[in-house]
PDB file of C-alpha atoms in Angstrom:
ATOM      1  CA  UNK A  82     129.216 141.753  56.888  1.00 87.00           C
ATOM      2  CA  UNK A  83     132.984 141.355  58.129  1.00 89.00           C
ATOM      3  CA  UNK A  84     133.202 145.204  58.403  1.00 93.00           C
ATOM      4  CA  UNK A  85     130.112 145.075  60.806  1.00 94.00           C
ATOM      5  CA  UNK A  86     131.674 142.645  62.460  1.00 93.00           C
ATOM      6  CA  UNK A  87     135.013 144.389  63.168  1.00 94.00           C
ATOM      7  CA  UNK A  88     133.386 147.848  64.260  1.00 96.00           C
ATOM      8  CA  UNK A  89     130.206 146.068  66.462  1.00 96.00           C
ATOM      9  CA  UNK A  90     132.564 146.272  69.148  1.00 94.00           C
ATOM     10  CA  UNK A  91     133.909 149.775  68.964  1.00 96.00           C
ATOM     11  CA  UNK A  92     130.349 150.774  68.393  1.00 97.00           C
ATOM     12  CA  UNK A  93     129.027 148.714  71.207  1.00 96.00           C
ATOM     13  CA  UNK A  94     131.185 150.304  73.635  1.00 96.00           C
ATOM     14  CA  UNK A  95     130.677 153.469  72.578  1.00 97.00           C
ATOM     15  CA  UNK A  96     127.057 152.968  73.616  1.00 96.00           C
ATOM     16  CA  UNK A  97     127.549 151.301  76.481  1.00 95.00           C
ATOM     17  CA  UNK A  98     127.233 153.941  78.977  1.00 96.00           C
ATOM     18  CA  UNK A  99     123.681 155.013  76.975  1.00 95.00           C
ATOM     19  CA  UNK A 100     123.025 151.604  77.235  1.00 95.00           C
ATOM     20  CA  UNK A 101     123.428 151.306  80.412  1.00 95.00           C
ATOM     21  CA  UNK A 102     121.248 154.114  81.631  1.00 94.00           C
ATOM     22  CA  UNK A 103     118.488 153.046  79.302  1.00 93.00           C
ATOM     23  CA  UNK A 104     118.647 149.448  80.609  1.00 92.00           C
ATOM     24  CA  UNK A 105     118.464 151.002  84.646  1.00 93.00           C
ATOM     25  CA  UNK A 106     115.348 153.357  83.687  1.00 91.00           C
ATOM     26  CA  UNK A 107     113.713 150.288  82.014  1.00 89.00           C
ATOM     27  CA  UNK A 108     114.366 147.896  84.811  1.00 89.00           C
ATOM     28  CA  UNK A 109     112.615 150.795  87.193  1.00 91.00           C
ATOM     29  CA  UNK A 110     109.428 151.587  85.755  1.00 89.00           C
ATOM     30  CA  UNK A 111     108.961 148.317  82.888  1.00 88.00           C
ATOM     31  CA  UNK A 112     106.773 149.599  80.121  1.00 89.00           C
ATOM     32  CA  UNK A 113     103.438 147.549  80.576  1.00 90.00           C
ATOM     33  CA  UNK A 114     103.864 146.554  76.505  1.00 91.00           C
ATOM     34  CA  UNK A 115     107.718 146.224  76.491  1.00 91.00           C
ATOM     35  CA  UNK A 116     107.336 142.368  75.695  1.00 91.00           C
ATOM     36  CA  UNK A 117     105.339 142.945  72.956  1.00 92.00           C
ATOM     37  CA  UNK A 118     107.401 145.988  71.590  1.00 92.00           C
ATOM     38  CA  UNK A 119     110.228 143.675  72.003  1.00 93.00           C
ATOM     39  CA  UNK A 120     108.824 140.785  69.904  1.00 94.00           C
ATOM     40  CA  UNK A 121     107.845 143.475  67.250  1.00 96.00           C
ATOM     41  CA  UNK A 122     111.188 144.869  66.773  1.00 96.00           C
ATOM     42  CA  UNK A 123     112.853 141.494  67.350  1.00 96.00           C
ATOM     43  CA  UNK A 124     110.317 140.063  64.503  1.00 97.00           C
ATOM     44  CA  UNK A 125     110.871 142.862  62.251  1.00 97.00           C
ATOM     45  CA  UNK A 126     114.599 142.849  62.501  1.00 97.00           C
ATOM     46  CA  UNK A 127     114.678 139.048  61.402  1.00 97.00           C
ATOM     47  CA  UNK A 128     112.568 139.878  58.338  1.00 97.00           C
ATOM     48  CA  UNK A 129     116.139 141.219  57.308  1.00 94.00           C
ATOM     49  CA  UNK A 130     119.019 139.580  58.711  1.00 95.00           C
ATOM     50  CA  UNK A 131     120.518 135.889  57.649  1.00 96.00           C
ATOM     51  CA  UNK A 132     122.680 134.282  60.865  1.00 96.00           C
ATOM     52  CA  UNK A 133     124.360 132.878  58.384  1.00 96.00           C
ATOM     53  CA  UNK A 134     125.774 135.186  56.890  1.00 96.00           C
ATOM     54  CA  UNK A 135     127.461 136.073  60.466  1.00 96.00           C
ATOM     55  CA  UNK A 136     127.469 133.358  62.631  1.00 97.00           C
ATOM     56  CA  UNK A 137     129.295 135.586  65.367  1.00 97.00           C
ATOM     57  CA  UNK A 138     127.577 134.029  68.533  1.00 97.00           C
ATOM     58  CA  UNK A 139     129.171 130.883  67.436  1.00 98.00           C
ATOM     59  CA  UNK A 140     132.845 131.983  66.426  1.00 97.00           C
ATOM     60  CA  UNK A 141     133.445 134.124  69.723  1.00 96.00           C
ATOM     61  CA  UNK A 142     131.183 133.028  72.470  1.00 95.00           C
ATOM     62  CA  UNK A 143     129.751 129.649  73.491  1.00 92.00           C
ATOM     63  CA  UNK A 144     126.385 128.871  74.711  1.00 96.00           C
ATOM     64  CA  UNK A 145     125.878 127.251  78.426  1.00 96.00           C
ATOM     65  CA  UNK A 146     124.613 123.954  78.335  1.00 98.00           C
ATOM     66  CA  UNK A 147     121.533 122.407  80.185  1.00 98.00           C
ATOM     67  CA  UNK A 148     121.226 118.892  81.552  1.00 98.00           C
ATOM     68  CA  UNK A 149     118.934 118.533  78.673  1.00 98.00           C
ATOM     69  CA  UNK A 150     120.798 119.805  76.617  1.00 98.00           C
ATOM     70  CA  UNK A 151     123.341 117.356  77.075  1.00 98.00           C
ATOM     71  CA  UNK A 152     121.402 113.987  76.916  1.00 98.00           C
ATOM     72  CA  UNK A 153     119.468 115.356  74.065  1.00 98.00           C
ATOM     73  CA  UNK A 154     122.349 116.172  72.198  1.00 98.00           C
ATOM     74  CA  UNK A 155     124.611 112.836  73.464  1.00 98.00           C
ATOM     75  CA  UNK A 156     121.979 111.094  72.006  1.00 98.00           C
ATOM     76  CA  UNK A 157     122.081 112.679  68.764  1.00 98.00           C
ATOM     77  CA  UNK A 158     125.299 111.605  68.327  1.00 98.00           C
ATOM     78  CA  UNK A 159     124.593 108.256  70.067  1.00 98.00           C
ATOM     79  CA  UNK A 160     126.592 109.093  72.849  1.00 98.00           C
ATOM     80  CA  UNK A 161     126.340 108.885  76.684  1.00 98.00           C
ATOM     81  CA  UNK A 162     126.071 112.495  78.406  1.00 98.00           C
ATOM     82  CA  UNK A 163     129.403 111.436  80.404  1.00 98.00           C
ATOM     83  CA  UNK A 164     131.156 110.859  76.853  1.00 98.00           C
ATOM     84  CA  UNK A 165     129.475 113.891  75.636  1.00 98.00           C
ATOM     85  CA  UNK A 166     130.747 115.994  78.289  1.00 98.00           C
ATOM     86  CA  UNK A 167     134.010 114.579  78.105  1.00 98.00           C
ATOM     87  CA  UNK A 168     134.672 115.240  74.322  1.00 98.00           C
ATOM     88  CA  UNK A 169     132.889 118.864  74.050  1.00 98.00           C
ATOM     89  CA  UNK A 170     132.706 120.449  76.919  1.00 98.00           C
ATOM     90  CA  UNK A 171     134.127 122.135  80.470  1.00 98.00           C
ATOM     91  CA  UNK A 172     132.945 123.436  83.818  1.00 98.00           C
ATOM     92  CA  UNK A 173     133.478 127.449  83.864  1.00 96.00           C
ATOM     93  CA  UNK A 174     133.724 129.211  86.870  1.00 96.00           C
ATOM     94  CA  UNK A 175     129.882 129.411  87.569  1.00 95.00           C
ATOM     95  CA  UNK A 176     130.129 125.582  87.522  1.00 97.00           C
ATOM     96  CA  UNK A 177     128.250 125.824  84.494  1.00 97.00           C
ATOM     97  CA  UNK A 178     128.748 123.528  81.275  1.00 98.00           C
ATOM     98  CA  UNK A 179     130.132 124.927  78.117  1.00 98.00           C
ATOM     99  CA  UNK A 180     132.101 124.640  75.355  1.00 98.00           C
ATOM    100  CA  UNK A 181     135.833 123.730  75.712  1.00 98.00           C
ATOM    101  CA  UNK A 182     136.951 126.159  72.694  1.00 96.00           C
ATOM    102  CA  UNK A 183     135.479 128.932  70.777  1.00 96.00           C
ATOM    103  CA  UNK A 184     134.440 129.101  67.971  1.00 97.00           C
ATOM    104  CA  UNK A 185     131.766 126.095  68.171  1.00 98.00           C
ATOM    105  CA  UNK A 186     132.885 122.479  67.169  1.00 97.00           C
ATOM    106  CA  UNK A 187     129.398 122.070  65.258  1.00 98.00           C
ATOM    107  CA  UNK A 188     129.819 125.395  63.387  1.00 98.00           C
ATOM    108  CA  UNK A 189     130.347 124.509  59.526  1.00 97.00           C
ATOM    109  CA  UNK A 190     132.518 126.719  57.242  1.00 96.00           C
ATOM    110  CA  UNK A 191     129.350 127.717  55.728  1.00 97.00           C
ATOM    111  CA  UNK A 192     128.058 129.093  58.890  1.00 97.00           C
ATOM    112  CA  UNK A 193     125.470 125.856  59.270  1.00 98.00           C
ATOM    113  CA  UNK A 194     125.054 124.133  62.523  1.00 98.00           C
ATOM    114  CA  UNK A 195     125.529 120.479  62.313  1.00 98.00           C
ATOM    115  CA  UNK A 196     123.594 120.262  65.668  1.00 98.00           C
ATOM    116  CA  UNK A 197     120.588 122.758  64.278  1.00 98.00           C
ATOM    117  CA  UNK A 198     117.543 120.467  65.170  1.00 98.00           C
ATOM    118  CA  UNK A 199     119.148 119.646  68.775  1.00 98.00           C
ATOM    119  CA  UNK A 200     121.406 122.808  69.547  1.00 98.00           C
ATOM    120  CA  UNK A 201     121.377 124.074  73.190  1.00 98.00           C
ATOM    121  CA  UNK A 202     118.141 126.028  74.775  1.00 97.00           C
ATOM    122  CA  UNK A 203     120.576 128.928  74.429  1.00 96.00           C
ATOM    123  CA  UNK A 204     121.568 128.954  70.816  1.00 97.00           C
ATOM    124  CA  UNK A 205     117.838 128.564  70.261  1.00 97.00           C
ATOM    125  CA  UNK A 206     116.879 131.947  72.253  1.00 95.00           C
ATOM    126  CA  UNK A 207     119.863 133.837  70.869  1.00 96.00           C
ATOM    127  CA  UNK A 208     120.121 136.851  71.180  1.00 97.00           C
ATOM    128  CA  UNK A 209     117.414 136.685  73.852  1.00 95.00           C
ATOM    129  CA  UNK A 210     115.419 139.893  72.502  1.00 95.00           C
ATOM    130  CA  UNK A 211     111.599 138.617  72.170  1.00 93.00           C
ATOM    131  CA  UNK A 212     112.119 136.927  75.935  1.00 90.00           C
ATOM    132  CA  UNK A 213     109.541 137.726  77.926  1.00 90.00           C
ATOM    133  CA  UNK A 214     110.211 140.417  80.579  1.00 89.00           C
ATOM    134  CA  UNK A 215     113.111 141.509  78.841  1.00 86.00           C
ATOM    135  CA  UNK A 216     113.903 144.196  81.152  1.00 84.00           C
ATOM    136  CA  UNK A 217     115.320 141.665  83.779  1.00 88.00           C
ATOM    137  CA  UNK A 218     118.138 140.495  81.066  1.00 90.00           C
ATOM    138  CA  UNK A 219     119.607 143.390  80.718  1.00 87.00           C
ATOM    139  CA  UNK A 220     123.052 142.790  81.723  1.00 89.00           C
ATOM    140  CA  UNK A 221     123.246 140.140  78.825  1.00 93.00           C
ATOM    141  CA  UNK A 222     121.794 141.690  76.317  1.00 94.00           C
ATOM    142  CA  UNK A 223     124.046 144.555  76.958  1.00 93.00           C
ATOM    143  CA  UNK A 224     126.797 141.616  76.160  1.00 95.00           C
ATOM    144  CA  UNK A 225     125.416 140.574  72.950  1.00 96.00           C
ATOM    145  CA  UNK A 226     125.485 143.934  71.350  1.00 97.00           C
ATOM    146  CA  UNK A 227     128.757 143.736  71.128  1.00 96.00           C
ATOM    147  CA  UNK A 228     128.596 140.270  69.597  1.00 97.00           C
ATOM    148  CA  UNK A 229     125.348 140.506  67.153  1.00 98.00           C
ATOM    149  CA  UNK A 230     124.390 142.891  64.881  1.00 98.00           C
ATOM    150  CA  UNK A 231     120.933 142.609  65.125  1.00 98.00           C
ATOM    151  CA  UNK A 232     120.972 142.854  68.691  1.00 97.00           C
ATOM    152  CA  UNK A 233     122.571 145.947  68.652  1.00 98.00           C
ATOM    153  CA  UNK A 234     120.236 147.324  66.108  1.00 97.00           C
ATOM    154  CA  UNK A 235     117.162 145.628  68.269  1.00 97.00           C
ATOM    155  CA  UNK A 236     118.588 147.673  71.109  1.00 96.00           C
ATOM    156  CA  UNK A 237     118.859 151.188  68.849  1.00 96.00           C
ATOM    157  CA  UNK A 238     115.464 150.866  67.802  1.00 96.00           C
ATOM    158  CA  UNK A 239     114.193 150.219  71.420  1.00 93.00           C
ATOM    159  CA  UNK A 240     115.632 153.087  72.416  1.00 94.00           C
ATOM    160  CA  UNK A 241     113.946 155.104  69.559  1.00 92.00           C
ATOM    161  CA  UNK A 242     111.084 153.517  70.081  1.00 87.00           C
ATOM    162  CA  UNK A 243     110.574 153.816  73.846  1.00 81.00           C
ATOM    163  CA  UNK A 244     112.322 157.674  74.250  1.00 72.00           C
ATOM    164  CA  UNK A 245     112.878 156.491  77.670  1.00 55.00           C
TER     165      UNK A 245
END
């Protein structure tokens, strides 16, 4: 998996360009099934891959953080949101809430998630392929290839899949 890891990049940008393309012909003329061809791959491509044996998503990015995601997970911890905020988190330049440092505070040396049953909205939807009308988050998905593995090989099979 580490070797993956360290060439997902390389082989992310080398497909970026394709990518790209693909993503711009998709947005212009949606397939009317591409939500359900998503799911399909997406589903299949889970059959086969453990997060934790990665975990990338949660050593080099960090998720944004909803209003409920706050109070649900201050109260986990018994915590007010202000506290919360305070001890885990920042403003980024989109005045949007996230984590202060990468990799995630609730990531576990065994890859586990000590927040699991009340992680953010967008841990939960990571890496976004079975959203519905997935050709209007193209821009991040084109992000996460470089970051998950599946992902990128969701987005290979798409392509073979679609011959766009």
């Amino acid at each position: 998996m580490q070797e993956e890891l360290e060439e997902l990049p390389g082989k992310a940008r080398k497909k970026h360009l394709e990518n790209k393309k693909f993503f711009a012909m998709l947005k212009k003329r949606p397939p009317k099934n591409l939500d359900y061809v998503m799911r399909e791959l997406h589903e299949a491509e889970f059959e086969n891959t453990d997060c934790l044996e990665c975990a990338n998503c949660c050593k080099t990015t960090g998720p944004l953080f909803t209003n409920m995601d706050i109070e649900r997970i201050a109260r986990h911890f018994r915590l007010k949101p202000s506290q919360f905020i305070a001890q885990y988190l920042k403003v980024d330049e989109e005045n949007d809430y996230v984590l202060q440092q990468v990799p995630c505070a609730f990531l576990g040396a065994d890859n586990y998630c000590s927040i699991y049953e009340v992680r953010p909205k967008a841990c939960r939807e990571f890496p976004h392929t079975d959203r519905k009308k997935f050709h209007q988050i193209s821009h991040l998905t084109l992000k996460n290839v470089a970051i998950c593995p599946a992902a990128y090989r969701i987005v290979e099979a798409m392509k073979q899949n679609m011959k766009l």
